[in-house]
Amino acid sequence: MPNSRGRKSKRGPKIAARARRNRERARGVPSWFDESIRQVLAHRRVLMLAKCPRELEQATAELLGEQLHRALRSRDFNLYFDWWFGELATTVLTRTGAPTPPGDPDQSTWWLLQGLLALAPTDFLIPPVQDFLDAATGQCEPPWLPLSCRVQATGDIWQLTAAEQTRLGIIAGYEYPGGADQHVYLFDVETCSPMELLGADTFDTVEQATRAWCTTVGPGAAKSRPTVITDPASLAFLPYCCDLTHVTGLESRNRLDNWFRAARRIEELMITLRRLGTPVPPIPPAELMECR
């Protein structure tokens, strides 16, 4: 598998992006933040149609992806998606801790919080948030709701390779506590510089993910078949293709729906591989993928 070319060179842009964001903070939040957060809150009840953790995660990803897509089309230069997520999560957490307002007996804000935590990299689970979740878990209805933010990788991984060798499909197995709702997550990766995640999605089976990837890639993937990855250390490049601070302006709607979820799934995969004794490198430092 191709190695992580240009990994060190990406550190500078990440730090520069963080510095730009901090300068913007000094002048106030970007203009698109408030309206986009209002739109998420206004449409949060759609999440309550979910029947299982994965459906809630998908619905939340699409709800957020719609706002990221609108921001991208607005051609606003202040597209700090990671900062926006932090502002959204803070707003939702504040509302969740307040009394339920009249006309909102369905607890949709609580469902939104669970959905956000299902997408967020684990460093979002700061002690106050985790304490709040632990205290309220026993009150959750339906019972599967608190499982939504506890997705974990199984350690099963497959690879698809296109004819040009630099376009890869990485398929990883996932489940919720107790082995609930086993499924796979597909990472569509371009490993040639600049390395980037082109798209991602969840599927019931490896076969479904394979067909979807081959259709997306086209003729170059016609003969691709999933092969089990026997050396997970070769996935060292994966965390570096999913930079939450880097927006090119050319991202597809699918990529925007998975903007936060893909980072979380990569992190869970690396955590599981490390737990199984695979010598994979550490996840990039939190300050380089800061969301708060």
CSV table of C-alpha atoms in Angstrom, one decimal:
chain,number,residue,atom,x,y,z
A,1,MET,CA,0.0,0.0,0.0
A,2,PRO,CA,1.3,3.5,-0.7
A,3,ASN,CA,2.9,5.2,2.2
A,4,SER,CA,1.9,8.5,3.7
A,5,ARG,CA,3.7,10.9,1.4
A,6,GLY,CA,3.8,14.5,2.5
A,7,ARG,CA,2.6,13.8,6.0
A,8,LYS,CA,5.0,16.2,7.7
A,9,SER,CA,4.1,18.9,5.2
A,10,LYS,CA,0.5,18.9,6.3
A,11,ARG,CA,1.4,19.9,9.9
A,12,GLY,CA,2.2,23.5,8.8
A,13,PRO,CA,-1.2,24.1,7.1
A,14,LYS,CA,-3.1,22.7,10.0
A,15,ILE,CA,-1.3,25.0,12.4
A,16,ALA,CA,-1.8,27.9,10.0
A,17,ALA,CA,-5.5,27.1,9.8
A,18,ARG,CA,-5.8,27.0,13.5
A,19,ALA,CA,-4.1,30.4,13.8
A,20,ARG,CA,-6.5,31.9,11.2
A,21,ARG,CA,-9.4,30.5,13.1
A,22,ASN,CA,-8.2,32.0,16.3
A,23,ARG,CA,-7.8,35.4,14.6
A,24,GLU,CA,-11.4,35.1,13.4
A,25,ARG,CA,-12.5,34.2,17.0
A,26,ALA,CA,-11.1,37.5,18.2
A,27,ARG,CA,-13.4,39.3,15.7
A,28,GLY,CA,-16.4,37.2,16.3
A,29,VAL,CA,-17.8,34.0,14.8
A,30,PRO,CA,-18.2,33.7,11.0
A,31,SER,CA,-21.5,35.1,9.7
A,32,TRP,CA,-22.9,31.7,8.6
A,33,PHE,CA,-22.7,30.1,12.0
A,34,ASP,CA,-25.8,31.4,13.6
A,35,GLU,CA,-28.3,30.7,10.8
A,36,SER,CA,-26.9,27.2,10.1
A,37,ILE,CA,-27.1,26.3,13.8
A,38,ARG,CA,-30.7,27.7,13.9
A,39,GLN,CA,-31.5,25.5,10.8
A,40,VAL,CA,-30.1,22.4,12.5
A,41,LEU,CA,-32.2,23.0,15.6
A,42,ALA,CA,-35.3,23.8,13.5
A,43,HIS,CA,-35.1,20.4,11.8
A,44,ARG,CA,-33.9,18.3,14.7
A,45,ARG,CA,-37.2,16.4,15.0
A,46,VAL,CA,-36.4,14.4,11.9
A,47,LEU,CA,-33.9,12.5,14.0
A,48,MET,CA,-36.7,10.9,16.0
A,49,LEU,CA,-37.7,8.8,13.0
A,50,ALA,CA,-34.5,6.7,13.6
A,51,LYS,CA,-35.1,3.1,14.8
A,52,CYS,CA,-31.5,2.2,15.7
A,53,PRO,CA,-28.1,3.9,16.5
A,54,ARG,CA,-26.9,3.7,12.9
A,55,GLU,CA,-30.1,5.4,11.6
A,56,LEU,CA,-29.7,8.2,14.1
A,57,GLU,CA,-26.0,8.7,13.1
A,58,GLN,CA,-26.9,8.8,9.4
A,59,ALA,CA,-29.8,11.2,9.9
A,60,THR,CA,-27.6,13.5,12.0
A,61,ALA,CA,-24.8,13.3,9.5
A,62,GLU,CA,-27.2,14.4,6.7
A,63,LEU,CA,-28.7,17.2,8.9
A,64,LEU,CA,-25.2,18.7,9.5
A,65,GLY,CA,-24.0,18.0,5.9
A,66,GLU,CA,-26.8,20.0,4.5
A,67,GLN,CA,-25.6,23.1,6.4
A,68,LEU,CA,-22.0,22.5,5.5
A,69,HIS,CA,-23.1,22.3,1.8
A,70,ARG,CA,-25.0,25.5,2.1
A,71,ALA,CA,-22.0,27.2,3.6
A,72,LEU,CA,-19.7,25.9,0.9
A,73,ARG,CA,-22.1,27.2,-1.8
A,74,SER,CA,-22.2,30.6,-0.2
A,75,ARG,CA,-18.5,31.0,-1.0
A,76,ASP,CA,-17.8,32.3,2.5
A,77,PHE,CA,-14.1,32.3,3.1
A,78,ASN,CA,-14.5,31.5,6.8
A,79,LEU,CA,-15.5,27.8,6.5
A,80,TYR,CA,-14.3,26.7,9.9
A,81,PHE,CA,-16.3,23.5,10.0
A,82,ASP,CA,-14.5,22.2,13.1
A,83,TRP,CA,-15.2,25.4,15.0
A,84,TRP,CA,-18.8,25.4,13.8
A,85,PHE,CA,-19.3,21.9,15.2
A,86,GLY,CA,-18.1,23.0,18.6
A,87,GLU,CA,-20.5,26.0,18.6
A,88,LEU,CA,-23.4,23.7,17.6
A,89,ALA,CA,-22.5,21.1,20.2
A,90,THR,CA,-22.3,23.8,22.9
A,91,THR,CA,-25.7,25.3,22.0
A,92,VAL,CA,-27.3,21.8,22.0
A,93,LEU,CA,-25.8,20.8,25.3
A,94,THR,CA,-27.0,24.1,26.9
A,95,ARG,CA,-30.5,23.5,25.6
A,96,THR,CA,-30.5,19.8,26.7
A,97,GLY,CA,-29.6,20.8,30.2
A,98,ALA,CA,-32.5,23.3,30.4
A,99,PRO,CA,-36.2,22.4,31.1
A,100,THR,CA,-38.0,21.0,28.1
A,101,PRO,CA,-39.8,24.0,26.5
A,102,PRO,CA,-43.6,23.9,25.9
A,103,GLY,CA,-44.5,22.2,22.6
A,104,ASP,CA,-41.3,20.1,22.6
A,105,PRO,CA,-42.3,17.0,24.6
A,106,ASP,CA,-40.5,14.7,22.2
A,107,GLN,CA,-37.0,15.3,23.6
A,108,SER,CA,-35.7,16.0,20.1
A,109,THR,CA,-32.8,18.1,21.4
A,110,TRP,CA,-31.6,15.2,23.5
A,111,TRP,CA,-31.7,13.0,20.4
A,112,LEU,CA,-29.7,15.7,18.5
A,113,LEU,CA,-27.1,15.7,21.3
A,114,GLN,CA,-26.8,11.9,21.0
A,115,GLY,CA,-26.4,12.2,17.3
A,116,LEU,CA,-23.7,14.8,17.6
A,117,LEU,CA,-21.7,12.7,20.0
A,118,ALA,CA,-22.1,9.7,17.6
A,119,LEU,CA,-20.2,11.8,15.0
A,120,ALA,CA,-17.7,13.6,17.1
A,121,PRO,CA,-14.1,12.5,17.6
A,122,THR,CA,-13.7,11.2,21.1
A,123,ASP,CA,-11.9,14.3,22.4
A,124,PHE,CA,-15.4,15.9,22.3
A,125,LEU,CA,-16.3,13.7,25.2
A,126,ILE,CA,-14.9,16.1,27.8
A,127,PRO,CA,-15.8,15.3,31.4
A,128,PRO,CA,-18.8,17.6,31.7
A,129,VAL,CA,-20.4,16.1,28.6
A,130,GLN,CA,-19.6,12.5,29.7
A,131,ASP,CA,-20.9,13.1,33.2
A,132,PHE,CA,-24.1,14.5,31.8
A,133,LEU,CA,-24.6,11.5,29.5
A,134,ASP,CA,-23.8,9.0,32.3
A,135,ALA,CA,-26.3,10.7,34.7
A,136,ALA,CA,-29.1,10.6,32.1
A,137,THR,CA,-28.5,7.2,30.5
A,138,GLY,CA,-30.9,5.4,32.8
A,139,GLN,CA,-33.7,7.7,31.7
A,140,CYS,CA,-33.2,7.1,28.0
A,141,GLU,CA,-36.0,6.0,25.8
A,142,PRO,CA,-35.7,4.0,23.6
A,143,PRO,CA,-33.0,1.9,25.3
A,144,TRP,CA,-30.8,1.9,22.3
A,145,LEU,CA,-30.3,5.7,22.3
A,146,PRO,CA,-27.3,5.8,24.6
A,147,LEU,CA,-25.5,3.3,22.4
A,148,SER,CA,-25.4,5.8,19.5
A,149,CYS,CA,-22.3,7.5,20.6
A,150,ARG,CA,-20.4,4.3,21.5
A,151,VAL,CA,-19.7,2.8,18.0
A,152,GLN,CA,-16.5,0.8,18.0
A,153,ALA,CA,-14.4,-0.9,15.3
A,154,THR,CA,-14.2,-4.7,15.3
A,155,GLY,CA,-10.7,-4.9,13.8
A,156,ASP,CA,-11.8,-6.5,10.5
A,157,ILE,CA,-10.4,-4.6,7.5
A,158,TRP,CA,-10.5,-5.1,3.8
A,159,GLN,CA,-8.9,-3.2,0.9
A,160,LEU,CA,-9.9,-2.4,-2.6
A,161,THR,CA,-7.5,-1.0,-5.2
A,162,ALA,CA,-8.2,0.7,-8.5
A,163,ALA,CA,-6.1,0.1,-11.6
A,164,GLU,CA,-4.0,3.3,-11.0
A,165,GLN,CA,-3.0,2.0,-7.6
A,166,THR,CA,-3.4,5.3,-5.7
A,167,ARG,CA,-7.2,5.1,-5.4
A,168,LEU,CA,-8.1,2.9,-2.5
A,169,GLY,CA,-11.2,1.7,-0.8
A,170,ILE,CA,-10.8,0.7,2.8
A,171,ILE,CA,-13.6,-1.2,4.4
A,172,ALA,CA,-13.7,-1.6,8.2
A,173,GLY,CA,-16.1,-3.5,10.4
A,174,TYR,CA,-17.9,-1.7,13.2
A,175,GLU,CA,-20.5,-2.5,15.9
A,176,TYR,CA,-22.2,-1.1,18.9
A,177,PRO,CA,-21.7,-2.4,22.5
A,178,GLY,CA,-22.6,-6.0,22.8
A,179,GLY,CA,-22.1,-6.7,19.1
A,180,ALA,CA,-25.3,-4.8,18.2
A,181,ASP,CA,-25.9,-3.7,14.6
A,182,GLN,CA,-22.7,-5.0,13.0
A,183,HIS,CA,-21.9,-3.2,9.7
A,184,VAL,CA,-19.0,-1.8,7.7
A,185,TYR,CA,-17.8,1.7,6.9
A,186,LEU,CA,-16.2,2.5,3.5
A,187,PHE,CA,-13.4,5.1,3.2
A,188,ASP,CA,-12.7,6.2,-0.4
A,189,VAL,CA,-9.2,7.5,-0.4
A,190,GLU,CA,-6.9,9.1,-2.9
A,191,THR,CA,-3.3,8.4,-1.6
A,192,CYS,CA,-1.4,10.4,-4.2
A,193,SER,CA,-0.5,13.9,-3.0
A,194,PRO,CA,-2.5,15.7,-2.0
A,195,MET,CA,-3.8,12.8,0.1
A,196,GLU,CA,-7.5,13.1,0.8
A,197,LEU,CA,-10.7,11.3,1.7
A,198,LEU,CA,-13.0,11.6,-1.3
A,199,GLY,CA,-16.1,10.0,0.3
A,200,ALA,CA,-17.3,7.6,2.9
A,201,ASP,CA,-20.5,5.7,3.9
A,202,THR,CA,-21.9,2.9,6.0
A,203,PHE,CA,-23.1,-0.4,4.5
A,204,ASP,CA,-24.6,-3.7,5.8
A,205,THR,CA,-22.0,-5.9,4.2
A,206,VAL,CA,-18.6,-5.9,2.6
A,207,GLU,CA,-20.2,-6.9,-0.7
A,208,GLN,CA,-22.5,-3.8,-0.7
A,209,ALA,CA,-19.6,-1.5,0.1
A,210,THR,CA,-17.5,-3.1,-2.7
A,211,ARG,CA,-20.3,-2.6,-5.3
A,212,ALA,CA,-20.8,1.0,-4.2
A,213,TRP,CA,-17.0,1.8,-4.4
A,214,CYS,CA,-16.6,0.1,-7.8
A,215,THR,CA,-19.5,2.1,-9.2
A,216,THR,CA,-18.2,5.4,-7.9
A,217,VAL,CA,-14.6,4.8,-9.2
A,218,GLY,CA,-15.7,3.5,-12.6
A,219,PRO,CA,-13.9,1.3,-15.1
A,220,GLY,CA,-10.6,1.5,-13.2
A,221,ALA,CA,-12.2,-0.5,-10.4
A,222,ALA,CA,-14.0,-3.1,-12.5
A,223,LYS,CA,-11.8,-5.9,-11.4
A,224,SER,CA,-11.3,-4.9,-7.8
A,225,ARG,CA,-12.1,-7.4,-5.2
A,226,PRO,CA,-11.8,-7.0,-1.4
A,227,THR,CA,-8.8,-8.5,0.2
A,228,VAL,CA,-8.2,-8.8,3.9
A,229,ILE,CA,-5.6,-6.5,5.2
A,230,THR,CA,-3.1,-8.7,7.1
A,231,ASP,CA,-0.8,-5.8,8.1
A,232,PRO,CA,-3.0,-3.1,9.6
A,233,ALA,CA,0.1,-1.0,10.2
A,234,SER,CA,-0.1,-0.2,6.5
A,235,LEU,CA,-3.1,2.0,7.4
A,236,ALA,CA,-0.8,4.6,9.1
A,237,PHE,CA,-1.7,7.1,6.4
A,238,LEU,CA,-5.5,7.0,7.1
A,239,PRO,CA,-5.7,9.6,9.9
A,240,TYR,CA,-3.9,12.1,7.8
A,241,CYS,CA,-6.4,12.0,4.9
A,242,CYS,CA,-9.2,13.4,7.0
A,243,ASP,CA,-8.2,16.9,8.1
A,244,LEU,CA,-11.2,18.6,9.7
A,245,THR,CA,-9.6,22.0,9.3
A,246,HIS,CA,-8.9,21.8,5.5
A,247,VAL,CA,-11.7,22.8,3.2
A,248,THR,CA,-10.9,22.9,-0.6
A,249,GLY,CA,-14.4,24.1,-1.7
A,250,LEU,CA,-14.7,21.1,-4.0
A,251,GLU,CA,-16.1,18.6,-1.5
A,252,SER,CA,-19.0,16.5,-2.6
A,253,ARG,CA,-22.2,16.4,-0.6
A,254,ASN,CA,-21.3,12.8,0.5
A,255,ARG,CA,-18.0,14.0,1.8
A,256,LEU,CA,-19.7,16.9,3.7
A,257,ASP,CA,-22.2,14.5,5.3
A,258,ASN,CA,-19.2,12.4,6.5
A,259,TRP,CA,-17.1,15.4,7.5
A,260,PHE,CA,-17.1,14.6,11.2
A,261,ARG,CA,-18.2,11.0,11.1
A,262,ALA,CA,-15.2,9.8,9.0
A,263,ALA,CA,-12.8,11.3,11.5
A,264,ARG,CA,-14.6,9.5,14.4
A,265,ARG,CA,-14.6,6.2,12.5
A,266,ILE,CA,-10.9,6.5,11.7
A,267,GLU,CA,-10.1,7.2,15.3
A,268,GLU,CA,-12.2,4.3,16.5
A,269,LEU,CA,-10.4,2.0,14.0
A,270,MET,CA,-7.0,3.1,15.3
A,271,ILE,CA,-8.0,2.7,18.9
A,272,THR,CA,-9.1,-0.9,18.2
A,273,LEU,CA,-6.0,-1.8,16.3
A,274,ARG,CA,-3.8,-0.4,19.0
A,275,ARG,CA,-5.8,-2.4,21.6
A,276,LEU,CA,-5.3,-5.5,19.5
A,277,GLY,CA,-1.5,-4.9,19.6
A,278,THR,CA,-1.0,-3.5,16.1
A,279,PRO,CA,1.9,-1.0,16.0
A,280,VAL,CA,0.0,1.8,14.4
A,281,PRO,CA,1.2,5.4,14.9
A,282,PRO,CA,-0.7,7.7,17.3
A,283,ILE,CA,-3.7,9.7,16.2
A,284,PRO,CA,-2.8,13.3,15.2
A,285,PRO,CA,-2.6,15.5,18.3
A,286,ALA,CA,-5.9,17.1,19.4
A,287,GLU,CA,-4.6,20.6,18.8
A,288,LEU,CA,-4.1,19.8,15.1
A,289,MET,CA,-7.7,18.5,14.8
A,290,GLU,CA,-9.2,20.9,17.3
A,291,CYS,CA,-13.0,21.2,17.2
A,292,ARG,CA,-13.6,23.3,20.2
